[in-house]
PDB file of C-alpha atoms in Angstrom:
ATOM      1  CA  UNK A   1     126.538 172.323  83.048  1.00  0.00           C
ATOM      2  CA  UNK A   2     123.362 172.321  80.205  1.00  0.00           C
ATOM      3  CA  UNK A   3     121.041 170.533  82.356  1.00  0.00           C
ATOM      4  CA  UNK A   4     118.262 170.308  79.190  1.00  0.00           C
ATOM      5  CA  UNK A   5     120.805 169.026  76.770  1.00  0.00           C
ATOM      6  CA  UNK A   6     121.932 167.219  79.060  1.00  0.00           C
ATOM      7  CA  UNK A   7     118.486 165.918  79.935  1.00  0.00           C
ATOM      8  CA  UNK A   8     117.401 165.854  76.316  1.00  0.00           C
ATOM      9  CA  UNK A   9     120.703 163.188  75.643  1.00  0.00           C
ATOM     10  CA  UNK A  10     120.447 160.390  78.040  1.00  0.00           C
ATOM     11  CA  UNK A  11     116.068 160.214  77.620  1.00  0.00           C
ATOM     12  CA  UNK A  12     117.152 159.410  73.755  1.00  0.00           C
ATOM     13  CA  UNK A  13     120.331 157.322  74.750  1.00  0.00           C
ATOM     14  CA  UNK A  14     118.150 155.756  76.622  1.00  0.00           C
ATOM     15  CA  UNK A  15     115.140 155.347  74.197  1.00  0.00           C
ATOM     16  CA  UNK A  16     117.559 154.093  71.655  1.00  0.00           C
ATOM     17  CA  UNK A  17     118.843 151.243  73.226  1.00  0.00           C
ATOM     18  CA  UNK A  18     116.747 148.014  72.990  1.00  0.00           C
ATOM     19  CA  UNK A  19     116.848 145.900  75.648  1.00  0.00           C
ATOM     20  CA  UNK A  20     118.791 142.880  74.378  1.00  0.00           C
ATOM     21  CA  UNK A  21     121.326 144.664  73.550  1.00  0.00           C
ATOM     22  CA  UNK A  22     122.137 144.748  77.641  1.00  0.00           C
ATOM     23  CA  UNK A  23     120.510 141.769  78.259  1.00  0.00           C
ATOM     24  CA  UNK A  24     117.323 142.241  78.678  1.00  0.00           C
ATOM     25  CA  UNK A  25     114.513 140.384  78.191  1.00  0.00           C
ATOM     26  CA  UNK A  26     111.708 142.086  75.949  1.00  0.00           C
ATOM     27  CA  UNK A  27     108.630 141.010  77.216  1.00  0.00           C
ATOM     28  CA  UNK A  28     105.048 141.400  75.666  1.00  0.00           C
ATOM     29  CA  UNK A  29     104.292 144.078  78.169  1.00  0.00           C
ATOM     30  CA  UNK A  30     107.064 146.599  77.307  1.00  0.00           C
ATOM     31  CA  UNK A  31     105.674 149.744  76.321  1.00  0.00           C
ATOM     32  CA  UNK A  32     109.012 151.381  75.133  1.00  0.00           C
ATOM     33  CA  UNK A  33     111.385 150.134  72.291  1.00  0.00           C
ATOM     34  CA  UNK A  34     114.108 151.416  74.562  1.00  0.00           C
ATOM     35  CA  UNK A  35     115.382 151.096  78.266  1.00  0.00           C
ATOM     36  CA  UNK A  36     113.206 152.250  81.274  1.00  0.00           C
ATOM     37  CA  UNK A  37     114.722 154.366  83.926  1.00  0.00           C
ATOM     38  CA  UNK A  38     114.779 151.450  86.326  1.00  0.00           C
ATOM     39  CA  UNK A  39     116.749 149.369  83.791  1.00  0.00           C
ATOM     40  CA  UNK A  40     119.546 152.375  83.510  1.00  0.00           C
ATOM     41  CA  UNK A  41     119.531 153.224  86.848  1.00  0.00           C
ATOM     42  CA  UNK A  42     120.435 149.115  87.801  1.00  0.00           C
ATOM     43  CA  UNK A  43     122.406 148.849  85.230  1.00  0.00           C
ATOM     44  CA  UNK A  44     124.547 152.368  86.196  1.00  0.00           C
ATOM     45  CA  UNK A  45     124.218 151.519  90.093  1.00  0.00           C
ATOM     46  CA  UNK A  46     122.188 154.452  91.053  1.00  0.00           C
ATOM     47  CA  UNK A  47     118.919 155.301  92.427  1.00  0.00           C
ATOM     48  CA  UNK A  48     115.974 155.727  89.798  1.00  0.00           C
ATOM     49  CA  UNK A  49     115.195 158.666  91.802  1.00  0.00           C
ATOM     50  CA  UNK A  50     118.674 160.170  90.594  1.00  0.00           C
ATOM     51  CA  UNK A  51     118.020 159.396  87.027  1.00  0.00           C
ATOM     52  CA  UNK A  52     114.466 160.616  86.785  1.00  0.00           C
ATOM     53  CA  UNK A  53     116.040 163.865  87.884  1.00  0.00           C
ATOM     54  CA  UNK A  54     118.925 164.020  85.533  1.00  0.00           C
ATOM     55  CA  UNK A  55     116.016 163.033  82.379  1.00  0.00           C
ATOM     56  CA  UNK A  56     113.703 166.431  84.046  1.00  0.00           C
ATOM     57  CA  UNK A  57     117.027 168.435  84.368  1.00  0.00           C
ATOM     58  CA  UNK A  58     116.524 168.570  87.901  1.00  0.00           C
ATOM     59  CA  UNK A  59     119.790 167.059  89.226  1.00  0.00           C
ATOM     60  CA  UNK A  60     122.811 168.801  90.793  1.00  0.00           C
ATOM     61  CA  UNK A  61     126.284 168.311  88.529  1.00  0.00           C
ATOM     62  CA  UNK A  62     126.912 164.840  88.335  1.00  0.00           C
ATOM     63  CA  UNK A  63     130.408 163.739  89.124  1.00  0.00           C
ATOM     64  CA  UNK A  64     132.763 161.862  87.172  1.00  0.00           C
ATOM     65  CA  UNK A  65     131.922 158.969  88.686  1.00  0.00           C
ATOM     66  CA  UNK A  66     128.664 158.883  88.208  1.00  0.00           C
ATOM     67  CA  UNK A  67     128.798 160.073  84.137  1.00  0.00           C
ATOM     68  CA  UNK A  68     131.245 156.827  83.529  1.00  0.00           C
ATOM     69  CA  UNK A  69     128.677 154.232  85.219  1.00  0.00           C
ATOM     70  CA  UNK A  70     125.950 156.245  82.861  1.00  0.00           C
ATOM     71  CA  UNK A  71     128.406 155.890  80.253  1.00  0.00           C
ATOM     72  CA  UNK A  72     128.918 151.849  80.327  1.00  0.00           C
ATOM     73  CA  UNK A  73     125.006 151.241  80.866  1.00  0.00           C
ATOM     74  CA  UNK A  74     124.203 153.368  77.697  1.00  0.00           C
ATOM     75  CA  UNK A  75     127.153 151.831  76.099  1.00  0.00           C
ATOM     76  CA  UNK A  76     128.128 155.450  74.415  1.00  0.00           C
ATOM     77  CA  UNK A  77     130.827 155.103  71.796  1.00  0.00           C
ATOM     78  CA  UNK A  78     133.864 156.915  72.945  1.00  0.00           C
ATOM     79  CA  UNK A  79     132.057 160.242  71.515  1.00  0.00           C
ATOM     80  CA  UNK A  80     129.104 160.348  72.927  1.00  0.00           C
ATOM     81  CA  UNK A  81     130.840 159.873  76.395  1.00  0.00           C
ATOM     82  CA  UNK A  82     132.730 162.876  76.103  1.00  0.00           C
ATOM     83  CA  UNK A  83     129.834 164.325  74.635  1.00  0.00           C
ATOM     84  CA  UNK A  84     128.211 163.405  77.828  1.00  0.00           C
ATOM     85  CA  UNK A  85     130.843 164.905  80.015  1.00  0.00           C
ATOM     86  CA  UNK A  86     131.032 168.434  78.234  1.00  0.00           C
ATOM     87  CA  UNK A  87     127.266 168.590  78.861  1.00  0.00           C
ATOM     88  CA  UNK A  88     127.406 167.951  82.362  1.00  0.00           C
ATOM     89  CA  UNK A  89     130.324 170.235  82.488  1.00  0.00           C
ATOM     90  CA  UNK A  90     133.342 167.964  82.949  1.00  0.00           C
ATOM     91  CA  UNK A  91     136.497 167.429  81.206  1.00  0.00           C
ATOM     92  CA  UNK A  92     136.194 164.146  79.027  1.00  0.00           C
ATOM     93  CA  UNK A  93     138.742 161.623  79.983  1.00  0.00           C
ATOM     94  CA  UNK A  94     142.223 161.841  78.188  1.00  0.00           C
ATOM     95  CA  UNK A  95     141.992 159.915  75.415  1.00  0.00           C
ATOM     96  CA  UNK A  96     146.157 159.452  75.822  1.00  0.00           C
ATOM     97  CA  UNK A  97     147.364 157.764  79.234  1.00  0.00           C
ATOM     98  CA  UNK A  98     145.578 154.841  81.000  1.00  0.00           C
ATOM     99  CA  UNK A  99     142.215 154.336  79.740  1.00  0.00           C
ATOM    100  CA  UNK A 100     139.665 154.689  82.466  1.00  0.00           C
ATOM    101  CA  UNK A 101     136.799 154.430  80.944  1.00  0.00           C
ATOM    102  CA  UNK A 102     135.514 150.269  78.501  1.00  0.00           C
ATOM    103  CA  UNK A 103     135.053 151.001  75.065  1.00  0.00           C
ATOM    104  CA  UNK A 104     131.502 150.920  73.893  1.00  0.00           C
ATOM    105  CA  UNK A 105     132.430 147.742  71.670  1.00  0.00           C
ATOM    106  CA  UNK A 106     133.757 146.132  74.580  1.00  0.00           C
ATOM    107  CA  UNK A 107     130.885 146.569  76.677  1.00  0.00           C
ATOM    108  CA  UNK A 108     128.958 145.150  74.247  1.00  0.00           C
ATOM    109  CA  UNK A 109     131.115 141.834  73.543  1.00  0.00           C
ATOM    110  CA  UNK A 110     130.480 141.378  77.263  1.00  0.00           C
ATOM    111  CA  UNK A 111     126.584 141.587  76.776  1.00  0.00           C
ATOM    112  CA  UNK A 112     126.770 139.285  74.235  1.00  0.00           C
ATOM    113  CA  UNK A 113     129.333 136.869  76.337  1.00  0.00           C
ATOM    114  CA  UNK A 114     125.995 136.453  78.136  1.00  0.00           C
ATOM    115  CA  UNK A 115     126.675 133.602  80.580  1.00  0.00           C
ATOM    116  CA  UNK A 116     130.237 133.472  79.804  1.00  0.00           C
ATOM    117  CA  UNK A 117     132.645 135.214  82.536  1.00  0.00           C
ATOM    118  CA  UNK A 118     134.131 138.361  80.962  1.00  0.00           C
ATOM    119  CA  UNK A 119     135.828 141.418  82.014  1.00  0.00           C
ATOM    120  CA  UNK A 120     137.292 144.366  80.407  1.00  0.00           C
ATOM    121  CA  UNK A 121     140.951 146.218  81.501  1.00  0.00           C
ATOM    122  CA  UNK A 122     143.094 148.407  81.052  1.00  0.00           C
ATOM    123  CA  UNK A 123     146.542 147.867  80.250  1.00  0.00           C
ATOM    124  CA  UNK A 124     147.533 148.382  83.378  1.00  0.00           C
ATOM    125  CA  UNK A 125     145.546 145.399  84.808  1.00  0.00           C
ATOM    126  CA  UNK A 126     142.817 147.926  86.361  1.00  0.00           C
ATOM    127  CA  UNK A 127     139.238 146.283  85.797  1.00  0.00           C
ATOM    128  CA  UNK A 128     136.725 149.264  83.990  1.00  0.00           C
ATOM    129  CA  UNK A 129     134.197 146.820  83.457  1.00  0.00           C
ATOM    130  CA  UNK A 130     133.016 143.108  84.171  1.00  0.00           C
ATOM    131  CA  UNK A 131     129.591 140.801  82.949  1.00  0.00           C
ATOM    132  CA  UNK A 132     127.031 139.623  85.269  1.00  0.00           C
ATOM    133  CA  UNK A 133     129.058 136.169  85.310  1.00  0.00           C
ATOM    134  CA  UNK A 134     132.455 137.149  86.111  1.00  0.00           C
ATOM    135  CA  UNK A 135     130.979 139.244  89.405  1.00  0.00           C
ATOM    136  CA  UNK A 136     129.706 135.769  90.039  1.00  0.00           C
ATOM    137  CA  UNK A 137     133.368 134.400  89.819  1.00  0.00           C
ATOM    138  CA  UNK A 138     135.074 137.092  91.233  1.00  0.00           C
ATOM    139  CA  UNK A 139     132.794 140.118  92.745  1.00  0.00           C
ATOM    140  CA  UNK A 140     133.147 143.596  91.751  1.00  0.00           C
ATOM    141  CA  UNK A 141     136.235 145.090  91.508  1.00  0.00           C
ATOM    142  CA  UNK A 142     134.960 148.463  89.717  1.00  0.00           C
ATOM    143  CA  UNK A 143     134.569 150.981  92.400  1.00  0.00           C
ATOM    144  CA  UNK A 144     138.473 150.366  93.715  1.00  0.00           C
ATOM    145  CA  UNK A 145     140.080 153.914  93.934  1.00  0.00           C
ATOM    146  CA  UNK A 146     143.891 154.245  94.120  1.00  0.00           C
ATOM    147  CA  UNK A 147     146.276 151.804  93.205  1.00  0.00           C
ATOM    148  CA  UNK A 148     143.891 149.411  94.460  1.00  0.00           C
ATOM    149  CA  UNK A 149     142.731 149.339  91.174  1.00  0.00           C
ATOM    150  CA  UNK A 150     145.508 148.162  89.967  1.00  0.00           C
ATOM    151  CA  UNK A 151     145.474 144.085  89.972  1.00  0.00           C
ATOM    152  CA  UNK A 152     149.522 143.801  90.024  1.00  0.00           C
ATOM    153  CA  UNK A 153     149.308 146.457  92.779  1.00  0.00           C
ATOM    154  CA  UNK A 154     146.681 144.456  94.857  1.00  0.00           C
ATOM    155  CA  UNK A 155     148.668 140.895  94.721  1.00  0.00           C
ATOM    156  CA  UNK A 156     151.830 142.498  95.800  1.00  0.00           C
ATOM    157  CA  UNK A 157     150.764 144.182  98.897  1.00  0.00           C
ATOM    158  CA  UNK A 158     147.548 142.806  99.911  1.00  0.00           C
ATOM    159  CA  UNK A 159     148.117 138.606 101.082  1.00  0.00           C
ATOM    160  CA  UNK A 160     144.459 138.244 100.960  1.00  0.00           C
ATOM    161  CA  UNK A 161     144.424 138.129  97.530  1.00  0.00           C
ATOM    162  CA  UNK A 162     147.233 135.953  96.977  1.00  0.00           C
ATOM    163  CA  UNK A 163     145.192 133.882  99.561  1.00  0.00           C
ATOM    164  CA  UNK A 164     142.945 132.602  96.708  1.00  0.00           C
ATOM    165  CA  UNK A 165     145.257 131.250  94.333  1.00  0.00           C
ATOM    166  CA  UNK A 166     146.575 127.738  94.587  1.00  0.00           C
ATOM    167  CA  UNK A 167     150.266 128.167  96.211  1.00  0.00           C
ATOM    168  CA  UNK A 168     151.744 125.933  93.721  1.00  0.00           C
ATOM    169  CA  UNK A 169     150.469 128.665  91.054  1.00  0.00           C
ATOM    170  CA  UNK A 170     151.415 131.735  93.036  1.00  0.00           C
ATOM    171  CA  UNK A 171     154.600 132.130  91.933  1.00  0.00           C
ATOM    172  CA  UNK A 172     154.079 131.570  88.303  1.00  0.00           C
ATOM    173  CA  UNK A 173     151.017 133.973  88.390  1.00  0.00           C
ATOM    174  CA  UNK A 174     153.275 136.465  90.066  1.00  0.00           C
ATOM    175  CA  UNK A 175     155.717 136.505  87.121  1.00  0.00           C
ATOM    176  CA  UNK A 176     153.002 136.995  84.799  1.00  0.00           C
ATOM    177  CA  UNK A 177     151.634 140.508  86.417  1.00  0.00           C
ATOM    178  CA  UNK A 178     155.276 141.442  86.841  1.00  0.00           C
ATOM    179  CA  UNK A 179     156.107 140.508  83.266  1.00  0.00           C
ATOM    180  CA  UNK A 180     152.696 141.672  81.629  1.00  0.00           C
ATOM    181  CA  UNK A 181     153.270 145.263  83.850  1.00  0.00           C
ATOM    182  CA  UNK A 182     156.936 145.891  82.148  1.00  0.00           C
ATOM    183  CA  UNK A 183     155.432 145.246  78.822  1.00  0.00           C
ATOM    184  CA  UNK A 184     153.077 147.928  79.547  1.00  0.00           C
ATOM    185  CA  UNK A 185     155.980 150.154  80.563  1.00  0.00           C
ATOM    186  CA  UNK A 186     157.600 149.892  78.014  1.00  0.00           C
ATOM    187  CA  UNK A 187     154.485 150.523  75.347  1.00  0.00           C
ATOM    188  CA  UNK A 188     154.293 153.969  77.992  1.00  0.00           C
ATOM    189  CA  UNK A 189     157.969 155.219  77.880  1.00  0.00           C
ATOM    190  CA  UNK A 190     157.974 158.738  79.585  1.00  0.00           C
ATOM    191  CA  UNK A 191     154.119 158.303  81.168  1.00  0.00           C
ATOM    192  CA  UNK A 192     154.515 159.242  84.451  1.00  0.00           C
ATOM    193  CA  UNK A 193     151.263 157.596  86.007  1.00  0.00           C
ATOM    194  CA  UNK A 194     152.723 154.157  84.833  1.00  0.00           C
ATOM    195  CA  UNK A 195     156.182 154.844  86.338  1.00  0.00           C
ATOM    196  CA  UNK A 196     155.143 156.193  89.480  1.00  0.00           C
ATOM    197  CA  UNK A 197     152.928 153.019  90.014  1.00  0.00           C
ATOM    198  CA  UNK A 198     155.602 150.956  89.450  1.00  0.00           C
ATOM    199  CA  UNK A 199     158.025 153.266  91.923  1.00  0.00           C
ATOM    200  CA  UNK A 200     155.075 152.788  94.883  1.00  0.00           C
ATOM    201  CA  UNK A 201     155.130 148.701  93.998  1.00  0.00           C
ATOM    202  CA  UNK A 202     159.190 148.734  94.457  1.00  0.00           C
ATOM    203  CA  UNK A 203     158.874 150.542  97.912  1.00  0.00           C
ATOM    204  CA  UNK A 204     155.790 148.634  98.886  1.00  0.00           C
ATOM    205  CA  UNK A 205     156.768 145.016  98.428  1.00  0.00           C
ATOM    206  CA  UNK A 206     159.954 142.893  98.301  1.00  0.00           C
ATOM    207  CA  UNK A 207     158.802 140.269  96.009  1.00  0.00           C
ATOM    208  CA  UNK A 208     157.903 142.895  93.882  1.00  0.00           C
ATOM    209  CA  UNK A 209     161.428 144.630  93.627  1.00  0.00           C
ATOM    210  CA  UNK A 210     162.804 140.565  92.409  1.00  0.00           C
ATOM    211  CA  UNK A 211     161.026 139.713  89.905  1.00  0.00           C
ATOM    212  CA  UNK A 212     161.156 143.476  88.154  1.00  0.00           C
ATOM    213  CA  UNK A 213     164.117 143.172  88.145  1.00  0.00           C
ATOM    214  CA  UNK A 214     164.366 140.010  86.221  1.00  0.00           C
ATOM    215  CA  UNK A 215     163.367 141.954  83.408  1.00  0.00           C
ATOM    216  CA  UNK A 216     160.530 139.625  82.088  1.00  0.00           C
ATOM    217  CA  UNK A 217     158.721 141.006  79.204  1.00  0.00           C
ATOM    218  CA  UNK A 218     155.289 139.065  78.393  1.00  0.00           C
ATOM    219  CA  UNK A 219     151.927 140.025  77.433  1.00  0.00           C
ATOM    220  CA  UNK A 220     149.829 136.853  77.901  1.00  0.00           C
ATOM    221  CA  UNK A 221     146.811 136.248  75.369  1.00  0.00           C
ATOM    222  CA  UNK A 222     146.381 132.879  76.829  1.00  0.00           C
ATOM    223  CA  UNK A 223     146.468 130.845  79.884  1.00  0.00           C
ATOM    224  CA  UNK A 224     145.072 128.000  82.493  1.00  0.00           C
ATOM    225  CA  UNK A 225     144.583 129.117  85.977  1.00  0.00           C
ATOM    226  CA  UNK A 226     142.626 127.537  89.029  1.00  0.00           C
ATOM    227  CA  UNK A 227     140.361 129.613  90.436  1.00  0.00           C
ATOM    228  CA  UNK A 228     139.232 129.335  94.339  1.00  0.00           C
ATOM    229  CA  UNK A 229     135.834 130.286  94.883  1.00  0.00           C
ATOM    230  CA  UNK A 230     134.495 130.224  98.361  1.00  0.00           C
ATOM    231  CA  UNK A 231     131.334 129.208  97.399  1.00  0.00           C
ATOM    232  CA  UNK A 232     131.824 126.373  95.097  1.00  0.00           C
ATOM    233  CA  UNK A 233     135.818 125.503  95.179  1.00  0.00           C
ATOM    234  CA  UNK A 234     137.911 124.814  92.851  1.00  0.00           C
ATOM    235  CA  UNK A 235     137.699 125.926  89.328  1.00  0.00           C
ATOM    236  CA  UNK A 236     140.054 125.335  86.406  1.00  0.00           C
ATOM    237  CA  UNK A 237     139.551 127.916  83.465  1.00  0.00           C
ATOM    238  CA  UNK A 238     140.902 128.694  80.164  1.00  0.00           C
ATOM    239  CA  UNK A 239     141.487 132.235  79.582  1.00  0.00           C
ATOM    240  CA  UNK A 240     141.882 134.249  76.465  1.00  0.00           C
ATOM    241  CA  UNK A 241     142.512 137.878  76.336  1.00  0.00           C
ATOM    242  CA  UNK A 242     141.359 139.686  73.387  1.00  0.00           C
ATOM    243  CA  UNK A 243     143.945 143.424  73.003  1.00  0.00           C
ATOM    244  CA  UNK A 244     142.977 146.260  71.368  1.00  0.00           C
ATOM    245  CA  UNK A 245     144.843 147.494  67.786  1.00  0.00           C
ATOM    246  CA  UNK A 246     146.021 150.476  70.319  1.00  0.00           C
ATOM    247  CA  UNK A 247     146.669 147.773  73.123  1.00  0.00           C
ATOM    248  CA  UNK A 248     144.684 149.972  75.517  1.00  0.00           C
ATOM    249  CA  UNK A 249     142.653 147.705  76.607  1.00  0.00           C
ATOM    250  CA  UNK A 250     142.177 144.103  77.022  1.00  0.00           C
ATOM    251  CA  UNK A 251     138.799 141.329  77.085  1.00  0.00           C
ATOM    252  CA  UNK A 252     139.376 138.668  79.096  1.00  0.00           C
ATOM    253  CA  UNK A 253     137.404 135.706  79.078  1.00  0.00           C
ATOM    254  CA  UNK A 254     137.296 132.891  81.432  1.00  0.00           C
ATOM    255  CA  UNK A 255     136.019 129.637  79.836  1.00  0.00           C
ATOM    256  CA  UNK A 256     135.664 126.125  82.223  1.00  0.00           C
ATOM    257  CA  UNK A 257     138.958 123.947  81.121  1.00  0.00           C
ATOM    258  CA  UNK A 258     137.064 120.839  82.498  1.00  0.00           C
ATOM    259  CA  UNK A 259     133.432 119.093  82.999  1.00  0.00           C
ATOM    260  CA  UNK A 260     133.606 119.496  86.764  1.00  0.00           C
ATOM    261  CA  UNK A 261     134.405 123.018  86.487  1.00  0.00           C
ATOM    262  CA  UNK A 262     131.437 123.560  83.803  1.00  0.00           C
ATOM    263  CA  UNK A 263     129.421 122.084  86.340  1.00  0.00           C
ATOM    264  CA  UNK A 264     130.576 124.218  89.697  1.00  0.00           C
ATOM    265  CA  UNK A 265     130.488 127.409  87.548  1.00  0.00           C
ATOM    266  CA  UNK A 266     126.731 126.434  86.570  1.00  0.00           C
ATOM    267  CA  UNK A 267     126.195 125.790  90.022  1.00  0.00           C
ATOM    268  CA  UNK A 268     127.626 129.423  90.686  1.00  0.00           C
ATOM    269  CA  UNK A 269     125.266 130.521  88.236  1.00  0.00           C
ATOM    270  CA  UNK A 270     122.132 129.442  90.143  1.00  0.00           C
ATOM    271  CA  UNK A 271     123.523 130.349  94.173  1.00  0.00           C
ATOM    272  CA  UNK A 272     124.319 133.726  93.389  1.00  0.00           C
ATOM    273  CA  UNK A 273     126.545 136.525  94.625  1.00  0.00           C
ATOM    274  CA  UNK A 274     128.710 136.248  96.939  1.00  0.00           C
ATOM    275  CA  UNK A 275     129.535 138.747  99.720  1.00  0.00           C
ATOM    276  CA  UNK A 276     133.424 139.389  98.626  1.00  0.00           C
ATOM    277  CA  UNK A 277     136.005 141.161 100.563  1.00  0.00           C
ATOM    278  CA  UNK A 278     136.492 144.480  98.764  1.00  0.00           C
ATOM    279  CA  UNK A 279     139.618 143.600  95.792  1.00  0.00           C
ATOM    280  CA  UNK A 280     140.073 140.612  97.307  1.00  0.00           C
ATOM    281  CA  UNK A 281     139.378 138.194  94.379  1.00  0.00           C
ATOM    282  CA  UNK A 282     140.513 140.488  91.247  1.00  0.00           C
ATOM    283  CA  UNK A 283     143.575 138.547  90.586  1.00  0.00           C
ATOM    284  CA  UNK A 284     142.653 135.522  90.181  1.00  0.00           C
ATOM    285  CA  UNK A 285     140.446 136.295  87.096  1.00  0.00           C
ATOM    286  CA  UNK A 286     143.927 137.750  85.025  1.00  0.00           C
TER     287      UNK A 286
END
């Protein structure tokens, strides 16, 4: 670990960033063009204390963990986070396999989504990153660990989460992981993280082990879905996923589909968070 590089890089990441670009109001009153600590340390869901002592190069090794959040709230292009890795003496993430880590340009669309719920996954349906907004819709869903992370995995095995969805949509939407998963698959011929999820899913859930092996091939770049908030009800939304050239990684975006769910997700806007049950809403946003 080179704790004064290291140091030395995130006090100019930092510095370089204005705050707009993560959606920050500038105020009169700023004295720096760039981020404070406070603002990076919210935004990376640490303590400031932590982040003052990583900027002093004061800090014990930070994990991987940690260096990804840092990562997304400095919105580092795909360089500088491994750049930021090697300094803190970790091995980037594999650039081959299932992405773990948003791309700096998606991270970005999502500032600039502002309002609009947005989320960015991997192929593999895990969420790396979501907007103030779609928390709001759906809560956080990136700190899951295991398959958990994995939204196919999750609906299969967890009937909480189906819970949430209509039941007249349930078995559609179930098609469409299944479908969107062996599409996936097939772009990963040989991986053995994808097959291995899929071999856990088989032994884990029945309704799994039917539809897979309908062989239904789909990657969806559109749909309608109602959403069932338990704060606000019933919300129809469009949503359009955006894929990478490499088809890594998706942007999905959840518009309203009607006035009354404009209004409810306004609503949403103004109540707040809501205290989720940990991965229990992921789904429905896909």
């Amino acid at each position: 670990m080179e704790r004064d590089q290291l140091a030395d890089f995130l006090r100019r990441r930092r510095e370089a960033i204005r705050p707009a670009e993560v959606g920050i109001a500038d105020g009169p009153r700023r004295r720096t063009s760039g981020l404070r600590r406070e603002e990076v340390a919210t935004l990376a869901g640490m303590s400031v204390d932590y982040v003052v002592r990583l900027e002093q190069g004061r800090s014990s090794q930070p994990s991987v963990q940690l260096l990804g959040a840092l990562a997304r709230a400095l919105r580092l292009s795909d360089d500088e986070r491994d750049h930021l890795f090697h300094l803190a003496g970790h091995r980037p993430p594999p650039a081959e396999g299932v992405a773990r880590q948003a791309r700096a340009g998606l991270i970005r669309m999502l500032d600039l989504l502002g309002d609009t719920p947005a989320l960015v996954l991997s192929d593999l349906g895990e969420i790396l990153a979501q907007n103030r907004a779609a928390l709001l819709l759906t809560g956080d869903h990136t700190g899951l660990s295991g398959d958990r992370r994995y939204i196919a995995y999750r609906w299969f095995t967890d009937p909480a989460v189906r819970a949430i969805t209509p039941p007249e949509e349930q078995e559609r939407h179930a098609r469409q992981l299944v479908a969107d998963l062996r599409a996936a698959v097939g772009r990963r011929t040989g991986d053995s993280t994808v097959a291995g999820l899929v071999d856990r899913m088989q032994a884990a859930s029945a309704d799994f082990r039917r539809l897979w092996a309908e062989h239904e091939v789909a990657v969806r770049r559109a749909d309608r879905k109602t959403l069932l908030h338990p704060r606000v009800g019933r919300l129809l939304m469009n949503c359009e996923t955006l894929v990478t050239p490499d088809q890594g990684q998706q942007l999905l975006v959840l518009t309203p589909a009607d006035a009354e769910a404009r209004e409810r997700l306004e609503l949403l806007r103004v109540i707040g968070v809501e205290e989720f049950p940990t991965g229990a809403t992921g789904p429905t946003a896909r």
